[in-house]
PDB file of C-alpha atoms in Angstrom:
ATOM      1  CA  ALA A   1     116.426 104.256 124.754  1.00  0.00           C
ATOM      2  CA  LEU A   2     116.112 101.615 122.190  1.00  0.00           C
ATOM      3  CA  VAL A   3     112.087 101.165 121.470  1.00  0.00           C
ATOM      4  CA  THR A   4     111.099  97.750 120.246  1.00  0.00           C
ATOM      5  CA  GLY A   5     107.849  96.937 119.010  1.00  0.00           C
ATOM      6  CA  VAL A   6     104.960  98.555 117.369  1.00  0.00           C
ATOM      7  CA  GLN A   7     104.738 102.983 118.112  1.00  0.00           C
ATOM      8  CA  THR A   8     101.901 104.658 117.548  1.00  0.00           C
ATOM      9  CA  CYS A   9     101.286 108.382 117.404  1.00  0.00           C
ATOM     10  CA  ALA A  10      98.328 109.862 118.849  1.00  0.00           C
ATOM     11  CA  LEU A  11      96.764 112.881 116.885  1.00  0.00           C
ATOM     12  CA  PRO A  12      95.084 115.478 119.260  1.00  0.00           C
ATOM     13  CA  ILE A  13      91.215 115.087 119.250  1.00  0.00           C
ATOM     14  CA  PHE A  14      90.602 118.607 119.735  1.00  0.00           C
ATOM     15  CA  PRO A  15      89.221 120.346 117.002  1.00  0.00           C
ATOM     16  CA  VAL A  16      90.506 123.244 114.795  1.00  0.00           C
ATOM     17  CA  THR A  17      86.774 125.022 114.067  1.00  0.00           C
ATOM     18  CA  ILE A  18      83.838 124.054 116.495  1.00  0.00           C
ATOM     19  CA  GLY A  19      80.532 125.583 116.179  1.00  0.00           C
ATOM     20  CA  CYS A  20      77.542 124.932 119.057  1.00  0.00           C
ATOM     21  CA  GLY A  21      73.617 124.812 118.979  1.00  0.00           C
ATOM     22  CA  GLN A  22      71.136 123.790 121.159  1.00  0.00           C
ATOM     23  CA  ASP A  23      71.360 120.198 121.020  1.00  0.00           C
ATOM     24  CA  LEU A  24      74.346 119.177 118.771  1.00  0.00           C
ATOM     25  CA  VAL A  25      78.220 120.388 118.189  1.00  0.00           C
ATOM     26  CA  ALA A  26      79.759 120.722 114.354  1.00  0.00           C
ATOM     27  CA  TYR A  27      83.449 120.579 114.160  1.00  0.00           C
ATOM     28  CA  VAL A  28      86.484 120.301 111.542  1.00  0.00           C
ATOM     29  CA  THR A  29      89.079 117.776 113.195  1.00  0.00           C
ATOM     30  CA  TYR A  30      93.031 118.503 112.616  1.00  0.00           C
ATOM     31  CA  ASP A  31      92.439 115.523 109.634  1.00  0.00           C
ATOM     32  CA  ASN A  32      89.842 117.675 108.059  1.00  0.00           C
ATOM     33  CA  SER A  33      86.948 115.410 108.752  1.00  0.00           C
ATOM     34  CA  PHE A  34      83.391 117.640 109.533  1.00  0.00           C
ATOM     35  CA  LYS A  35      81.804 115.859 112.131  1.00  0.00           C
ATOM     36  CA  VAL A  36      78.903 116.557 114.028  1.00  0.00           C
ATOM     37  CA  PHE A  37      77.932 115.335 117.598  1.00  0.00           C
ATOM     38  CA  TYR A  38      74.242 114.652 118.015  1.00  0.00           C
ATOM     39  CA  GLU A  39      72.229 113.068 121.103  1.00  0.00           C
ATOM     40  CA  GLY A  40      75.374 111.203 122.489  1.00  0.00           C
ATOM     41  CA  LYS A  41      76.167 109.884 118.609  1.00  0.00           C
ATOM     42  CA  LEU A  42      78.868 111.339 116.349  1.00  0.00           C
ATOM     43  CA  GLU A  43      78.850 111.194 112.760  1.00  0.00           C
ATOM     44  CA  THR A  44      81.208 112.206 110.264  1.00  0.00           C
ATOM     45  CA  LEU A  45      79.502 114.386 107.356  1.00  0.00           C
ATOM     46  CA  MET A  46      82.050 114.949 105.311  1.00  0.00           C
ATOM     47  CA  ASP A  47      85.540 113.676 105.059  1.00  0.00           C
ATOM     48  CA  MET A  48      86.855 117.323 104.207  1.00  0.00           C
ATOM     49  CA  PRO A  49      86.127 120.334 105.890  1.00  0.00           C
ATOM     50  CA  PRO A  50      83.283 122.969 104.547  1.00  0.00           C
ATOM     51  CA  ARG A  51      83.433 125.803 102.597  1.00  0.00           C
ATOM     52  CA  PHE A  52      81.636 127.104 105.502  1.00  0.00           C
ATOM     53  CA  PHE A  53      79.295 126.229 108.051  1.00  0.00           C
ATOM     54  CA  THR A  54      76.804 128.015 110.394  1.00  0.00           C
ATOM     55  CA  ILE A  55      74.951 126.568 113.188  1.00  0.00           C
ATOM     56  CA  LYS A  56      71.840 128.022 114.895  1.00  0.00           C
ATOM     57  CA  GLU A  57      69.544 126.300 117.754  1.00  0.00           C
ATOM     58  CA  ASN A  58      69.237 122.632 116.253  1.00  0.00           C
ATOM     59  CA  ILE A  59      70.138 123.415 112.512  1.00  0.00           C
ATOM     60  CA  LEU A  60      73.468 123.257 111.169  1.00  0.00           C
ATOM     61  CA  VAL A  61      74.112 124.567 107.360  1.00  0.00           C
ATOM     62  CA  TRP A  62      76.928 124.082 105.531  1.00  0.00           C
ATOM     63  CA  THR A  63      78.432 124.000 101.762  1.00  0.00           C
ATOM     64  CA  ASP A  64      81.112 121.655 100.852  1.00  0.00           C
ATOM     65  CA  ASN A  65      83.990 122.286  97.781  1.00  0.00           C
ATOM     66  CA  GLN A  66      81.779 121.741  95.137  1.00  0.00           C
ATOM     67  CA  GLY A  67      79.347 124.488  96.403  1.00  0.00           C
ATOM     68  CA  PHE A  68      76.190 122.150  97.245  1.00  0.00           C
ATOM     69  CA  PHE A  69      73.894 123.350 100.328  1.00  0.00           C
ATOM     70  CA  TYR A  70      73.388 121.083 103.053  1.00  0.00           C
ATOM     71  CA  ALA A  71      71.585 121.156 106.628  1.00  0.00           C
ATOM     72  CA  TYR A  72      71.710 118.727 109.130  1.00  0.00           C
ATOM     73  CA  TYR A  73      68.025 118.709 111.250  1.00  0.00           C
ATOM     74  CA  LYS A  74      67.530 116.470 113.948  1.00  0.00           C
ATOM     75  CA  GLY A  75      69.910 113.621 113.007  1.00  0.00           C
ATOM     76  CA  LYS A  76      69.604 113.973 109.313  1.00  0.00           C
ATOM     77  CA  LYS A  77      71.611 115.266 106.868  1.00  0.00           C
ATOM     78  CA  LEU A  78      70.062 116.873 103.755  1.00  0.00           C
ATOM     79  CA  ARG A  79      71.263 118.345 100.056  1.00  0.00           C
ATOM     80  CA  LEU A  80      69.197 121.115  99.828  1.00  0.00           C
ATOM     81  CA  GLU A  81      70.577 122.444  96.816  1.00  0.00           C
ATOM     82  CA  ASN A  82      73.579 122.474  94.039  1.00  0.00           C
ATOM     83  CA  PHE A  83      74.334 125.805  94.684  1.00  0.00           C
ATOM     84  CA  THR A  84      75.247 128.319  97.568  1.00  0.00           C
ATOM     85  CA  PRO A  85      72.399 130.769  98.658  1.00  0.00           C
ATOM     86  CA  THR A  86      73.359 134.243  98.597  1.00  0.00           C
ATOM     87  CA  SER A  87      71.194 134.912 101.627  1.00  0.00           C
ATOM     88  CA  TYR A  88      70.008 132.469 104.437  1.00  0.00           C
ATOM     89  CA  ARG A  89      68.375 133.149 108.066  1.00  0.00           C
ATOM     90  CA  ILE A  90      67.458 130.590 110.888  1.00  0.00           C
ATOM     91  CA  ASP A  91      65.529 131.117 113.665  1.00  0.00           C
ATOM     92  CA  ASN A  92      63.494 128.467 116.010  1.00  0.00           C
ATOM     93  CA  ASP A  93      64.496 125.455 113.744  1.00  0.00           C
ATOM     94  CA  VAL A  94      63.269 127.356 110.950  1.00  0.00           C
ATOM     95  CA  LEU A  95      65.821 127.861 107.550  1.00  0.00           C
ATOM     96  CA  VAL A  96      64.823 130.481 104.975  1.00  0.00           C
ATOM     97  CA  TYR A  97      66.872 130.989 101.776  1.00  0.00           C
ATOM     98  CA  THR A  98      66.471 132.347  98.444  1.00  0.00           C
ATOM     99  CA  ASP A  99      67.132 130.062  95.216  1.00  0.00           C
ATOM    100  CA  LEU A 100      68.764 130.850  92.164  1.00  0.00           C
ATOM    101  CA  ASP A 101      66.038 132.984  90.616  1.00  0.00           C
ATOM    102  CA  GLY A 102      65.482 134.943  94.233  1.00  0.00           C
ATOM    103  CA  ARG A 103      62.349 133.083  94.952  1.00  0.00           C
ATOM    104  CA  LEU A 104      62.266 131.606  98.552  1.00  0.00           C
ATOM    105  CA  LYS A 105      62.431 128.650  99.885  1.00  0.00           C
ATOM    106  CA  SER A 106      62.686 127.151 103.470  1.00  0.00           C
ATOM    107  CA  LEU A 107      63.649 124.021 105.679  1.00  0.00           C
ATOM    108  CA  TYR A 108      60.459 124.263 107.688  1.00  0.00           C
ATOM    109  CA  LYS A 109      60.082 121.670 111.067  1.00  0.00           C
ATOM    110  CA  GLY A 110      62.249 119.519 108.761  1.00  0.00           C
ATOM    111  CA  VAL A 111      60.826 119.584 105.468  1.00  0.00           C
ATOM    112  CA  GLN A 112      62.121 121.749 102.733  1.00  0.00           C
ATOM    113  CA  VAL A 113      59.261 123.552 101.058  1.00  0.00           C
ATOM    114  CA  GLN A 114      59.062 126.466  98.368  1.00  0.00           C
ATOM    115  CA  ILE A 115      57.344 129.663 100.042  1.00  0.00           C
ATOM    116  CA  SER A 116      57.092 132.056  97.159  1.00  0.00           C
ATOM    117  CA  ASN A 117      56.996 131.552  93.124  1.00  0.00           C
ATOM    118  CA  GLU A 118      57.969 134.802  92.691  1.00  0.00           C
ATOM    119  CA  ALA A 119      61.306 136.657  93.055  1.00  0.00           C
ATOM    120  CA  ILE A 120      61.349 138.343  96.708  1.00  0.00           C
ATOM    121  CA  LYS A 121      62.813 141.910  97.568  1.00  0.00           C
ATOM    122  CA  TYR A 122      63.115 141.142 101.187  1.00  0.00           C
ATOM    123  CA  PHE A 123      62.601 138.687 103.685  1.00  0.00           C
ATOM    124  CA  GLU A 124      63.026 137.682 107.596  1.00  0.00           C
ATOM    125  CA  VAL A 125      62.022 134.999 110.096  1.00  0.00           C
ATOM    126  CA  TYR A 126      60.394 135.194 113.087  1.00  0.00           C
ATOM    127  CA  ASN A 127      59.998 132.338 115.338  1.00  0.00           C
ATOM    128  CA  HIS A 128      58.067 129.668 112.833  1.00  0.00           C
ATOM    129  CA  ALA A 129      56.636 132.985 111.023  1.00  0.00           C
ATOM    130  CA  ILE A 130      58.674 133.937 107.730  1.00  0.00           C
ATOM    131  CA  VAL A 131      57.632 137.451 106.349  1.00  0.00           C
ATOM    132  CA  PHE A 132      58.552 139.011 102.527  1.00  0.00           C
ATOM    133  CA  LYS A 133      57.877 140.865 100.104  1.00  0.00           C
ATOM    134  CA  PRO A 134      57.842 140.023  96.548  1.00  0.00           C
ATOM    135  CA  LEU A 135      56.672 143.294  95.218  1.00  0.00           C
ATOM    136  CA  PRO A 136      56.753 146.793  96.558  1.00  0.00           C
ATOM    137  CA  TYR A 137      53.434 147.348  98.651  1.00  0.00           C
ATOM    138  CA  ARG A 138      52.926 143.745  99.395  1.00  0.00           C
ATOM    139  CA  ILE A 139      53.865 142.099 102.439  1.00  0.00           C
ATOM    140  CA  TYR A 140      53.394 138.358 102.776  1.00  0.00           C
ATOM    141  CA  VAL A 141      53.352 135.872 105.659  1.00  0.00           C
ATOM    142  CA  TYR A 142      54.302 132.008 105.761  1.00  0.00           C
ATOM    143  CA  TYR A 143      53.099 129.865 108.680  1.00  0.00           C
ATOM    144  CA  ASP A 144      52.567 126.649 109.332  1.00  0.00           C
ATOM    145  CA  GLY A 145      52.211 125.685 105.357  1.00  0.00           C
ATOM    146  CA  LYS A 146      49.817 128.364 104.588  1.00  0.00           C
ATOM    147  CA  THR A 147      50.558 131.934 103.241  1.00  0.00           C
ATOM    148  CA  TYR A 148      49.033 134.906 104.354  1.00  0.00           C
ATOM    149  CA  LEU A 149      48.811 138.578 102.737  1.00  0.00           C
ATOM    150  CA  GLN A 150      49.193 141.124 105.033  1.00  0.00           C
ATOM    151  CA  GLU A 151      46.843 143.724 103.796  1.00  0.00           C
ATOM    152  CA  LYS A 152      46.853 147.880 104.773  1.00  0.00           C
ATOM    153  CA  LYS A 153      44.139 148.920 107.090  1.00  0.00           C
TER     154      LYS A 153
END
């Protein structure tokens, strides 16, 4: 059959890679765009796929092809670091990670904060409490903007 006029080709809209949280969905499309769907709105985060991305609850984290570390939280895209952390944890809208010197940082309720001024050996996040050990035999808890030393009894 002879076809005249304008022909169009529709690409599939299904994502190649997808991740789901509580209120958001992130995915890489067939054209390698990195997108997020949040509160009924679709936003392009990058025109290329991330090196990796992780989504848990309401926090999306990813690294671009230059190694910059980003987070998406409650509709805001934040560039957190110029490097990719070697270790991070997410729980209950709190992101915790180590910087290049081993100090602890966090995206805590949408605000980037430095938790420790010295290198830490261990950390975990439980709900909104961040537990960390900078030295043997010392345990600290960061909660709601304050750091507490957990003492042995």
